[in-house]
Amino acid sequence: MVHDDYKEMIPAHALAALDAGDERALNEHLAGCAECHRDMAEWEETAAKLALSAKPMEPSPQVREKILNKIRAEKSPSKVLPFPSPRRTIWGAIAAVLLFGALLVSVIVLWQQNRELRRQNQFAELLTAPGSRIAELSGTNEAPGSTAKLAYDKNGRAFLIANGLPQAPEGKEYQLWYIVDNKPLPGKTFATDNSGHGRLEDQVPEAARQSAIFAITLEPAGGVRTPTGAIYLRGEL
Amino acid sequence: MLLVAQSGWTSSPVYLEALRSEQVQDNDVELLKGVASQDEAALAALYDRYRVILFGLLVRILNNREEAEDVLQEVFLQVWRRAADFDENRGRPFTWLVTLARSRGIDRLRTLAARERVAVAGAKDEAEAVSDAASDAFRSEQRGLVTNALAQLPDEQQHPLMLAYFDGLTQTEIAARLGAPLGTVKTRMRTGMMKLREMLAGKDASFGFRV
C-alpha cells in the first residue's frame, strides 16, 4: 500500500470501523507519517461530532454522587496511611531479616539441588551416548570395600563416581590416573564427603580412550604430575 | 426539548458565549489539568458540563439507561485516572471525552452482546427534559447542526456511518449487514465522512460547551 491508500483509511479509523488487518497496517504507517497523524486528529474531531446527533439525556443525580464517592475513596488511602511506629519498624526489620535469611537458604538449597540434578542428567546422558565406555574400578587393599565407575564418551568427556573411600586426611586428595603402556597420565583430583562418596568430571587423554588402566591414588591436595601415594582403586575397560 | 424560541436565540447571551469557543475550550483544558492534579471540584465541573451529551451518547449506543449510567461512571473514573494523558496539542477536550465515552460504550455493548443480554430492541429510553433552559437550547443548536448535516447525506452514506459509530461495527460487518460489497461500503463511508467534515467546518464555534 502507498501513502494515499493509508490516507483514505483514516476516516474509517476515526470511526473505529477498520477491520483488524487494515487497523494494524494503518497504525504501523501512522507511527512514521506526520501528515497522516495530523489528518487523523482532524477526522477524530469530525467523528466525535456524531455524538451530538444522539438525544441529550439527563442521568440520575446518584451517578454524580457515586463518581465523587469513588474518587474520594481512591484518594483517601494515601492520606490516611498511619505513620509506622518505631516498635513496628524494629519488628518489621527483624521479620524482614528473618524472611530474607529464609529466602536466601531456600535459594541456596534449590541451587544445589539444581546443580546436582544437572550433574546426574549429564552423567545419564554420557552413559547412554553412542560410543560411550564404562570402566569399573574396585578397591585395593588400601580400601577393600570401595568402588568407582568411570564413564566417558567418544570425545573423552568423563565422569567418575566413587563410593566407600576413606576420608582423605587434611592436605590430601584423591587423584585419578590413566595408565597407558605402564606410563601414568595425571587426571584431576577430588575430595570425598563423610560417607566416602566422591565425584569427578575430567577429560580422558586421547591416548587412554581406547585402552587404559584407571587408578586412584591418595596425593597431596591439588595433585601431582607422577603418582606418589598408594593406589586405592583400580580398574580397566 | 427546545425551550428557547429559535427567533430570539441568535441574540441570546448563550449564543454569544458559544461563539467564544476558544475561551470555552481553554476552560475545558484548565479543568482537565485540574483533574490531572486530582482536583475533585474540576472533575465535578467537567461532569456537570458534559454529563448530558455523554449520557445521551451512551444511551444511544447501549439502548439501556442502567447500563449507560454504569458506563458513564466508568468514563469519569477513567477521566480521573487518565486526565494526565490528555494532550491539548492533539485535540480538543470535547473530542477526547466523547472518544473515551464512545469507546467504553462500544466495549460494554460487545460484552453485553457476548452475554446475550442486549437490551430489548425498541425499549429505547426517551430523553428527559434538561432543567436549565439555556443549556437545553444551546445543546439543541449543536445537535441541530450535526443532524442537519447528517440529513443531507444520502441514506447509503449515512447508514454505514451510524452503524459504525453507534453500533461499533467494522466495515466488513457493515457490508454483511447491508448486503453490500466491502469496497462499496468503504467508499460510501469515506465520502460520507468527507461531506460531514465539509458541512461542519467553520461551525466549531458552536461545539464549545457550557454549564
Tab-separated table of C-alpha atoms in Angstrom:
chain	number	residue	atom	x	y	z
A	1	MET	CA	0.000	0.000	0.000
A	2	VAL	CA	1.109	3.546	-0.654
A	3	HIS	CA	0.656	6.724	1.359
A	4	ASP	CA	-2.633	7.680	-0.363
A	5	ASP	CA	-4.146	4.278	0.442
A	6	TYR	CA	-3.465	4.818	4.127
A	7	LYS	CA	-4.775	8.370	3.944
A	8	GLU	CA	-8.081	7.053	2.614
A	9	MET	CA	-8.358	4.648	5.552
A	10	ILE	CA	-8.154	7.388	8.182
A	11	PRO	CA	-11.855	8.443	8.245
A	12	ALA	CA	-12.892	4.837	8.937
A	13	HIS	CA	-10.132	4.597	11.540
A	14	ALA	CA	-11.608	7.657	13.288
A	15	LEU	CA	-14.904	5.747	13.453
A	16	ALA	CA	-13.035	2.689	14.803
A	17	ALA	CA	-14.567	0.791	11.874
A	18	LEU	CA	-11.442	-0.602	10.228
A	19	ASP	CA	-11.068	-4.356	10.146
A	20	ALA	CA	-8.225	-5.724	12.264
A	21	GLY	CA	-5.778	-6.179	9.362
A	22	ASP	CA	-6.320	-2.656	7.998
A	23	GLU	CA	-6.120	-1.240	11.519
A	24	ARG	CA	-2.739	-2.868	12.122
A	25	ALA	CA	-1.363	-1.737	8.758
A	26	LEU	CA	-2.562	1.839	9.290
A	27	ASN	CA	-1.164	2.026	12.814
A	28	GLU	CA	2.244	0.976	11.514
A	29	HIS	CA	2.047	3.681	8.851
A	30	LEU	CA	0.830	6.318	11.321
A	31	ALA	CA	3.839	5.715	13.529
A	32	GLY	CA	6.096	7.157	10.825
A	33	CYS	CA	3.864	9.603	8.930
A	34	ALA	CA	3.358	13.041	10.451
A	35	GLU	CA	0.914	14.102	7.726
A	36	CYS	CA	-1.412	11.170	8.339
A	37	HIS	CA	-1.095	11.752	12.069
A	38	ARG	CA	-2.357	15.317	11.631
A	39	ASP	CA	-5.147	14.073	9.375
A	40	MET	CA	-6.180	11.565	11.994
A	41	ALA	CA	-6.645	14.287	14.620
A	42	GLU	CA	-8.926	16.199	12.219
A	43	TRP	CA	-11.007	13.149	11.362
A	44	GLU	CA	-11.381	12.314	15.036
A	45	GLU	CA	-12.873	15.763	15.557
A	46	THR	CA	-15.412	15.064	12.819
A	47	ALA	CA	-16.248	11.609	14.179
A	48	ALA	CA	-16.718	12.973	17.708
A	49	LYS	CA	-19.337	15.428	16.453
A	50	LEU	CA	-21.525	12.451	15.532
A	51	ALA	CA	-22.081	12.025	19.278
A	52	LEU	CA	-24.170	15.190	19.140
A	53	SER	CA	-26.722	13.508	16.913
A	54	ALA	CA	-27.761	11.410	19.925
A	55	LYS	CA	-30.535	12.901	22.056
A	56	PRO	CA	-29.100	14.667	25.083
A	57	MET	CA	-30.214	12.883	28.233
A	58	GLU	CA	-30.016	13.597	31.922
A	59	PRO	CA	-28.529	10.812	34.054
A	60	SER	CA	-29.906	10.281	37.542
A	61	PRO	CA	-28.360	12.527	40.217
A	62	GLN	CA	-26.958	9.454	42.016
A	63	VAL	CA	-24.398	8.942	39.236
A	64	ARG	CA	-22.599	12.159	40.126
A	65	GLU	CA	-22.511	11.185	43.792
A	66	LYS	CA	-21.234	7.690	43.033
A	67	ILE	CA	-18.409	9.062	40.889
A	68	LEU	CA	-17.359	11.572	43.532
A	69	ASN	CA	-17.543	8.959	46.299
A	70	LYS	CA	-15.359	6.601	44.309
A	71	ILE	CA	-12.688	9.166	43.573
A	72	ARG	CA	-12.668	10.174	47.254
A	73	ALA	CA	-12.186	6.518	48.151
A	74	GLU	CA	-9.300	6.326	45.682
A	75	LYS	CA	-7.717	9.462	47.108
A	76	SER	CA	-8.115	8.675	50.782
A	77	PRO	CA	-5.807	5.653	51.315
A	78	SER	CA	-2.660	7.648	50.645
A	79	LYS	CA	-3.838	10.384	53.022
A	80	VAL	CA	-4.768	8.232	55.985
A	81	LEU	CA	-1.879	5.782	55.936
A	82	PRO	CA	-0.613	5.699	59.540
A	83	PHE	CA	3.000	6.541	60.090
A	84	PRO	CA	4.659	3.361	61.330
A	85	SER	CA	5.655	3.417	64.988
A	86	PRO	CA	9.326	2.756	65.945
A	87	ARG	CA	8.369	-0.541	67.628
A	88	ARG	CA	6.595	-1.666	64.496
A	89	THR	CA	9.620	-0.633	62.462
A	90	ILE	CA	12.033	-2.725	64.587
A	91	TRP	CA	9.825	-5.806	64.486
A	92	GLY	CA	9.287	-5.219	60.827
A	93	ALA	CA	13.035	-5.053	60.288
A	94	ILE	CA	13.609	-8.280	62.279
A	95	ALA	CA	10.880	-10.025	60.322
A	96	ALA	CA	12.356	-8.752	57.082
A	97	VAL	CA	15.845	-10.028	58.023
A	98	LEU	CA	14.452	-13.451	59.011
A	99	LEU	CA	12.434	-13.621	55.865
A	100	PHE	CA	15.425	-12.635	53.780
A	101	GLY	CA	17.570	-15.278	55.533
A	102	ALA	CA	14.972	-17.971	54.910
A	103	LEU	CA	14.727	-16.899	51.314
A	104	LEU	CA	18.491	-17.000	50.898
A	105	VAL	CA	18.714	-20.527	52.377
A	106	SER	CA	15.922	-21.671	50.064
A	107	VAL	CA	17.709	-20.220	47.063
A	108	ILE	CA	20.987	-21.934	48.023
A	109	VAL	CA	19.267	-25.299	48.592
A	110	LEU	CA	17.455	-25.004	45.290
A	111	TRP	CA	20.660	-24.040	43.530
A	112	GLN	CA	22.463	-27.046	44.990
A	113	GLN	CA	19.620	-29.378	44.088
A	114	ASN	CA	19.582	-27.953	40.617
A	115	ARG	CA	23.344	-28.432	40.256
A	116	GLU	CA	23.066	-31.999	41.498
A	117	LEU	CA	20.231	-32.745	39.088
A	118	ARG	CA	22.200	-31.234	36.245
A	119	ARG	CA	25.175	-33.451	37.092
A	120	GLN	CA	23.002	-36.540	37.264
A	121	ASN	CA	21.489	-35.638	33.923
A	122	GLN	CA	24.908	-35.115	32.381
A	123	PHE	CA	26.061	-38.478	33.773
A	124	ALA	CA	22.939	-40.206	32.430
A	125	GLU	CA	23.421	-38.571	29.029
A	126	LEU	CA	27.025	-39.663	28.973
A	127	LEU	CA	26.140	-43.250	29.913
A	128	THR	CA	23.587	-43.505	27.124
A	129	ALA	CA	25.502	-41.626	24.408
A	130	PRO	CA	26.580	-43.792	21.452
A	131	GLY	CA	30.234	-44.866	21.753
A	132	SER	CA	30.412	-44.294	25.499
A	133	ARG	CA	32.617	-46.519	27.595
A	134	ILE	CA	32.319	-47.506	31.247
A	135	ALA	CA	35.152	-48.783	33.418
A	136	GLU	CA	34.521	-50.287	36.826
A	137	LEU	CA	37.167	-49.704	39.470
A	138	SER	CA	37.440	-51.857	42.575
A	139	GLY	CA	39.110	-51.183	45.869
A	140	THR	CA	42.634	-52.401	46.582
A	141	ASN	CA	43.862	-53.496	49.998
A	142	GLU	CA	44.022	-49.804	50.942
A	143	ALA	CA	40.218	-49.542	50.613
A	144	PRO	CA	38.744	-53.013	50.159
A	145	GLY	CA	35.075	-52.012	50.175
A	146	SER	CA	35.362	-49.081	47.817
A	147	THR	CA	34.076	-48.990	44.244
A	148	ALA	CA	34.021	-46.494	41.408
A	149	LYS	CA	32.665	-46.135	37.923
A	150	LEU	CA	34.297	-44.095	35.227
A	151	ALA	CA	32.226	-43.314	32.157
A	152	TYR	CA	33.423	-41.312	29.176
A	153	ASP	CA	32.177	-40.528	25.683
A	154	LYS	CA	33.984	-40.725	22.369
A	155	ASN	CA	35.335	-37.192	22.886
A	156	GLY	CA	36.883	-38.165	26.235
A	157	ARG	CA	34.411	-36.262	28.401
A	158	ALA	CA	34.369	-38.298	31.605
A	159	PHE	CA	32.522	-38.626	34.898
A	160	LEU	CA	33.816	-40.621	37.828
A	161	ILE	CA	31.682	-41.625	40.792
A	162	ALA	CA	33.420	-43.251	43.731
A	163	ASN	CA	31.985	-44.757	46.906
A	164	GLY	CA	33.373	-46.217	50.120
A	165	LEU	CA	36.667	-44.378	50.108
A	166	PRO	CA	38.220	-43.403	53.455
A	167	GLN	CA	38.068	-39.694	54.121
A	168	ALA	CA	41.272	-38.123	52.836
A	169	PRO	CA	43.495	-36.630	55.566
A	170	GLU	CA	43.927	-32.868	55.616
A	171	GLY	CA	46.139	-31.665	52.789
A	172	LYS	CA	45.472	-34.765	50.734
A	173	GLU	CA	43.110	-35.515	47.858
A	174	TYR	CA	42.358	-38.461	45.647
A	175	GLN	CA	43.744	-38.295	42.116
A	176	LEU	CA	42.693	-40.177	39.005
A	177	TRP	CA	45.340	-41.682	36.735
A	178	TYR	CA	45.203	-43.009	33.198
A	179	ILE	CA	47.921	-45.674	32.775
A	180	VAL	CA	48.838	-46.299	29.156
A	181	ASP	CA	51.724	-48.678	28.406
A	182	ASN	CA	52.729	-48.569	32.068
A	183	LYS	CA	53.014	-44.803	31.912
A	184	PRO	CA	50.637	-42.914	34.255
A	185	LEU	CA	48.965	-39.820	32.783
A	186	PRO	CA	47.608	-37.491	35.501
A	187	GLY	CA	43.893	-36.784	35.861
A	188	LYS	CA	42.148	-34.370	38.168
A	189	THR	CA	41.822	-34.611	41.934
A	190	PHE	CA	38.701	-34.905	44.049
A	191	ALA	CA	37.663	-34.945	47.677
A	192	THR	CA	35.184	-37.241	49.386
A	193	ASP	CA	32.369	-36.451	51.777
A	194	ASN	CA	31.814	-38.061	55.206
A	195	SER	CA	30.254	-41.133	53.631
A	196	GLY	CA	33.258	-41.756	51.374
A	197	HIS	CA	31.444	-40.563	48.274
A	198	GLY	CA	33.326	-38.559	45.691
A	199	ARG	CA	32.806	-37.484	42.130
A	200	LEU	CA	34.877	-36.002	39.403
A	201	GLU	CA	34.448	-34.542	35.949
A	202	ASP	CA	37.520	-34.903	33.766
A	203	GLN	CA	38.824	-35.209	30.232
A	204	VAL	CA	40.337	-38.582	29.288
A	205	PRO	CA	43.594	-38.089	27.362
A	206	GLU	CA	43.246	-39.249	23.773
A	207	ALA	CA	45.941	-41.904	24.255
A	208	ALA	CA	43.892	-43.509	27.051
A	209	ARG	CA	40.489	-43.650	25.375
A	210	GLN	CA	40.864	-46.973	23.550
A	211	SER	CA	42.697	-48.976	26.172
A	212	ALA	CA	43.990	-47.994	29.576
A	213	ILE	CA	44.145	-48.860	33.224
A	214	PHE	CA	42.471	-46.388	35.545
A	215	ALA	CA	43.700	-45.884	39.062
A	216	ILE	CA	43.029	-43.617	42.012
A	217	THR	CA	45.737	-42.696	44.456
A	218	LEU	CA	45.923	-40.503	47.517
A	219	GLU	CA	48.122	-37.482	46.732
A	220	PRO	CA	48.939	-34.021	48.049
A	221	ALA	CA	45.989	-31.659	47.549
A	222	GLY	CA	45.966	-30.156	44.067
A	223	GLY	CA	47.536	-33.269	42.538
A	224	VAL	CA	50.942	-34.222	41.242
A	225	ARG	CA	52.481	-34.993	37.842
A	226	THR	CA	53.565	-38.519	38.767
A	227	PRO	CA	51.931	-40.698	41.407
A	228	THR	CA	53.482	-40.749	44.858
A	229	GLY	CA	50.782	-42.352	47.041
A	230	ALA	CA	49.186	-45.746	47.380
A	231	ILE	CA	46.558	-46.958	44.883
A	232	TYR	CA	43.061	-47.096	46.423
A	233	LEU	CA	41.016	-48.054	43.355
A	234	ARG	CA	41.940	-49.773	40.136
A	235	GLY	CA	40.157	-50.995	37.011
A	236	GLU	CA	40.152	-51.197	33.256
A	237	LEU	CA	37.743	-51.414	30.322
B	1	MET	CA	-36.909	19.666	24.061
B	2	LEU	CA	-36.249	23.170	22.699
B	3	LEU	CA	-37.232	25.705	25.347
B	4	VAL	CA	-35.907	28.861	23.740
B	5	ALA	CA	-37.629	30.225	20.680
B	6	GLN	CA	-35.383	29.994	17.617
B	7	SER	CA	-36.104	33.642	16.706
B	8	GLY	CA	-34.617	35.007	19.894
B	9	TRP	CA	-31.808	32.518	20.012
B	10	THR	CA	-29.129	34.194	17.919
B	11	SER	CA	-29.104	37.305	20.080
B	12	SER	CA	-29.097	35.448	23.384
B	13	PRO	CA	-26.070	35.679	25.708
B	14	VAL	CA	-25.725	31.901	25.425
B	15	TYR	CA	-25.145	32.107	21.695
B	16	LEU	CA	-22.612	34.892	22.057
B	17	GLU	CA	-20.817	32.876	24.652
B	18	ALA	CA	-20.798	29.859	22.381
B	19	LEU	CA	-19.015	31.877	19.748
B	20	ARG	CA	-16.147	32.330	22.158
B	21	SER	CA	-15.223	28.700	21.664
B	22	GLU	CA	-11.559	29.299	22.308
B	23	GLN	CA	-12.434	30.544	25.754
B	24	VAL	CA	-14.679	27.556	26.431
B	25	GLN	CA	-12.040	25.173	25.221
B	26	ASP	CA	-9.346	26.827	27.309
B	27	ASN	CA	-11.664	26.432	30.247
B	28	ASP	CA	-12.045	22.697	29.494
B	29	VAL	CA	-8.290	22.334	29.190
B	30	GLU	CA	-7.861	24.017	32.551
B	31	LEU	CA	-10.463	21.687	34.064
B	32	LEU	CA	-8.652	18.639	32.690
B	33	LYS	CA	-5.389	19.946	34.110
B	34	GLY	CA	-7.155	20.326	37.437
B	35	VAL	CA	-8.421	16.745	37.219
B	36	ALA	CA	-4.897	15.567	36.374
B	37	SER	CA	-3.735	17.156	39.638
B	38	GLN	CA	-6.525	15.309	41.478
B	39	ASP	CA	-8.792	18.328	41.894
B	40	GLU	CA	-12.182	16.864	42.750
B	41	ALA	CA	-14.027	20.119	42.026
B	42	ALA	CA	-12.569	20.173	38.500
B	43	LEU	CA	-13.925	16.676	37.835
B	44	ALA	CA	-17.324	17.668	39.198
B	45	ALA	CA	-17.357	20.733	36.901
B	46	LEU	CA	-16.375	18.614	33.904
B	47	TYR	CA	-19.113	16.129	34.763
B	48	ASP	CA	-21.698	18.888	35.057
B	49	ARG	CA	-20.645	20.243	31.697
B	50	TYR	CA	-20.595	17.003	29.719
B	51	ARG	CA	-22.900	14.576	31.521
B	52	VAL	CA	-25.926	15.216	29.325
B	53	ILE	CA	-24.192	14.787	25.985
B	54	LEU	CA	-22.158	11.774	27.106
B	55	PHE	CA	-25.109	10.086	28.746
B	56	GLY	CA	-27.196	10.660	25.612
B	57	LEU	CA	-24.425	9.080	23.550
B	58	LEU	CA	-24.201	6.070	25.877
B	59	VAL	CA	-27.956	5.513	25.935
B	60	ARG	CA	-27.971	5.683	22.147
B	61	ILE	CA	-25.219	3.035	21.987
B	62	LEU	CA	-26.494	0.754	24.750
B	63	ASN	CA	-30.219	1.372	24.497
B	64	ASN	CA	-30.427	0.937	28.256
B	65	ARG	CA	-30.336	3.660	30.923
B	66	GLU	CA	-28.961	1.483	33.687
B	67	GLU	CA	-26.033	0.217	31.637
B	68	ALA	CA	-25.415	3.719	30.299
B	69	GLU	CA	-25.243	5.158	33.841
B	70	ASP	CA	-22.818	2.451	34.827
B	71	VAL	CA	-20.580	3.188	31.839
B	72	LEU	CA	-20.861	6.945	32.483
B	73	GLN	CA	-19.401	6.321	35.931
B	74	GLU	CA	-16.594	4.272	34.410
B	75	VAL	CA	-15.873	7.033	31.910
B	76	PHE	CA	-15.473	9.713	34.582
B	77	LEU	CA	-13.400	7.414	36.764
B	78	GLN	CA	-11.184	6.870	33.763
B	79	VAL	CA	-11.028	10.627	33.200
B	80	TRP	CA	-9.969	10.964	36.848
B	81	ARG	CA	-7.172	8.425	36.394
B	82	ARG	CA	-6.088	9.369	32.882
B	83	ALA	CA	-6.556	13.121	32.621
B	84	ALA	CA	-2.777	13.498	32.520
B	85	ASP	CA	-2.806	11.616	29.180
B	86	PHE	CA	-4.807	14.389	27.533
B	87	ASP	CA	-2.639	16.378	25.143
B	88	GLU	CA	-4.179	19.697	24.120
B	89	ASN	CA	-1.930	19.788	21.040
B	90	ARG	CA	-3.530	16.613	19.713
B	91	GLY	CA	-7.186	17.538	20.010
B	92	ARG	CA	-9.965	19.216	21.915
B	93	PRO	CA	-11.197	18.123	25.350
B	94	PHE	CA	-14.653	17.536	23.817
B	95	THR	CA	-13.178	15.071	21.305
B	96	TRP	CA	-11.115	13.321	23.960
B	97	LEU	CA	-14.098	12.860	26.267
B	98	VAL	CA	-16.506	11.779	23.549
B	99	THR	CA	-13.979	9.328	22.083
B	100	LEU	CA	-13.383	7.867	25.523
B	101	ALA	CA	-17.114	7.524	26.267
B	102	ARG	CA	-17.922	6.069	22.863
B	103	SER	CA	-15.117	3.537	23.149
B	104	ARG	CA	-16.285	2.458	26.620
B	105	GLY	CA	-19.859	2.283	25.420
B	106	ILE	CA	-18.969	0.062	22.461
B	107	ASP	CA	-16.872	-2.173	24.737
B	108	ARG	CA	-19.875	-2.614	27.034
B	109	LEU	CA	-22.175	-3.226	24.070
B	110	ARG	CA	-19.889	-6.038	22.884
B	111	THR	CA	-19.730	-7.524	26.370
B	112	LEU	CA	-23.497	-7.464	26.648
B	113	ALA	CA	-23.909	-8.926	23.181
B	114	ALA	CA	-21.465	-11.677	24.089
B	115	ARG	CA	-23.565	-12.466	27.142
B	116	GLU	CA	-26.724	-12.259	25.046
B	117	ARG	CA	-28.028	-9.647	27.380
B	118	VAL	CA	-28.620	-6.892	24.916
B	119	ALA	CA	-31.484	-4.671	25.934
B	120	VAL	CA	-34.804	-5.406	24.311
B	121	ALA	CA	-34.943	-3.707	20.951
B	122	GLY	CA	-37.426	-0.899	20.833
B	123	ALA	CA	-37.276	-0.245	24.560
B	124	LYS	CA	-35.358	2.915	23.893
B	125	ASP	CA	-35.437	5.409	26.713
B	126	GLU	CA	-36.821	8.791	25.899
B	127	ALA	CA	-34.787	11.885	26.523
B	128	GLU	CA	-35.690	13.754	29.633
B	129	ALA	CA	-36.137	17.479	29.723
B	130	VAL	CA	-32.998	19.286	30.778
B	131	SER	CA	-33.730	21.586	33.652
B	132	ASP	CA	-31.703	24.559	32.534
B	133	ALA	CA	-33.478	26.196	29.631
B	134	ALA	CA	-30.484	27.996	28.201
B	135	SER	CA	-28.291	24.895	28.255
B	136	ASP	CA	-31.054	22.884	26.629
B	137	ALA	CA	-31.340	25.370	23.813
B	138	PHE	CA	-27.602	25.515	23.405
B	139	ARG	CA	-27.318	21.760	23.105
B	140	SER	CA	-30.239	21.663	20.719
B	141	GLU	CA	-28.400	24.056	18.470
B	142	GLN	CA	-25.322	21.885	18.478
B	143	ARG	CA	-27.369	18.812	17.831
B	144	GLY	CA	-29.247	20.588	15.065
B	145	LEU	CA	-26.037	21.346	13.201
B	146	VAL	CA	-25.000	17.705	13.206
B	147	THR	CA	-28.397	16.182	12.479
B	148	ASN	CA	-28.922	18.631	9.617
B	149	ALA	CA	-25.568	17.715	8.154
B	150	LEU	CA	-26.358	14.014	8.515
B	151	ALA	CA	-29.784	14.515	6.940
B	152	GLN	CA	-28.116	15.914	3.854
B	153	LEU	CA	-26.213	12.695	3.325
B	154	PRO	CA	-27.860	10.032	1.185
B	155	ASP	CA	-29.043	7.054	3.279
B	156	GLU	CA	-26.446	4.825	1.650
B	157	GLN	CA	-23.735	7.040	3.165
B	158	GLN	CA	-25.436	7.957	6.427
B	159	HIS	CA	-26.460	4.437	7.418
B	160	PRO	CA	-22.959	2.901	7.438
B	161	LEU	CA	-21.649	5.837	9.483
B	162	MET	CA	-24.357	5.298	12.104
B	163	LEU	CA	-23.702	1.551	12.205
B	164	ALA	CA	-20.010	2.197	12.726
B	165	TYR	CA	-20.362	4.946	15.301
B	166	PHE	CA	-23.267	3.804	17.442
B	167	ASP	CA	-23.233	0.040	16.895
B	168	GLY	CA	-19.458	-0.368	16.776
B	169	LEU	CA	-19.491	-2.417	13.576
B	170	THR	CA	-16.401	-2.804	11.399
B	171	GLN	CA	-16.527	-2.208	7.665
B	172	THR	CA	-16.756	-5.942	6.953
B	173	GLU	CA	-19.611	-6.295	9.450
B	174	ILE	CA	-21.386	-3.311	7.917
B	175	ALA	CA	-21.011	-4.797	4.429
B	176	ALA	CA	-22.513	-8.056	5.685
B	177	ARG	CA	-25.338	-6.252	7.494
B	178	LEU	CA	-26.240	-4.159	4.448
B	179	GLY	CA	-25.562	-6.880	1.901
B	180	ALA	CA	-23.230	-4.544	0.017
B	181	PRO	CA	-19.735	-5.215	-1.353
B	182	LEU	CA	-16.967	-4.256	1.100
B	183	GLY	CA	-15.345	-1.889	-1.388
B	184	THR	CA	-18.622	-0.055	-1.905
B	185	VAL	CA	-19.130	0.332	1.845
B	186	LYS	CA	-15.626	1.717	2.246
B	187	THR	CA	-16.174	4.262	-0.497
B	188	ARG	CA	-19.565	5.346	0.839
B	189	MET	CA	-18.227	5.764	4.366
B	190	ARG	CA	-15.285	7.813	3.196
B	191	THR	CA	-17.473	10.008	1.027
B	192	GLY	CA	-19.982	10.477	3.851
B	193	MET	CA	-17.279	11.474	6.308
B	194	MET	CA	-15.758	13.931	3.835
B	195	LYS	CA	-19.120	15.613	3.274
B	196	LEU	CA	-19.745	15.794	7.027
B	197	ARG	CA	-16.378	17.374	7.635
B	198	GLU	CA	-17.036	19.900	4.922
B	199	MET	CA	-20.507	20.783	6.209
B	200	LEU	CA	-19.401	21.102	9.825
B	201	ALA	CA	-16.207	23.013	9.020
B	202	GLY	CA	-16.276	26.535	10.377
B	203	LYS	CA	-19.027	25.565	12.800
B	204	ASP	CA	-16.584	24.709	15.538
B	205	ALA	CA	-17.604	27.823	17.454
B	206	SER	CA	-20.820	26.029	18.231
B	207	PHE	CA	-19.128	22.986	19.701
B	208	GLY	CA	-17.945	24.563	22.867
B	209	PHE	CA	-19.852	23.542	25.982
B	210	ARG	CA	-21.091	25.448	28.934
B	211	VAL	CA	-22.758	24.521	32.159
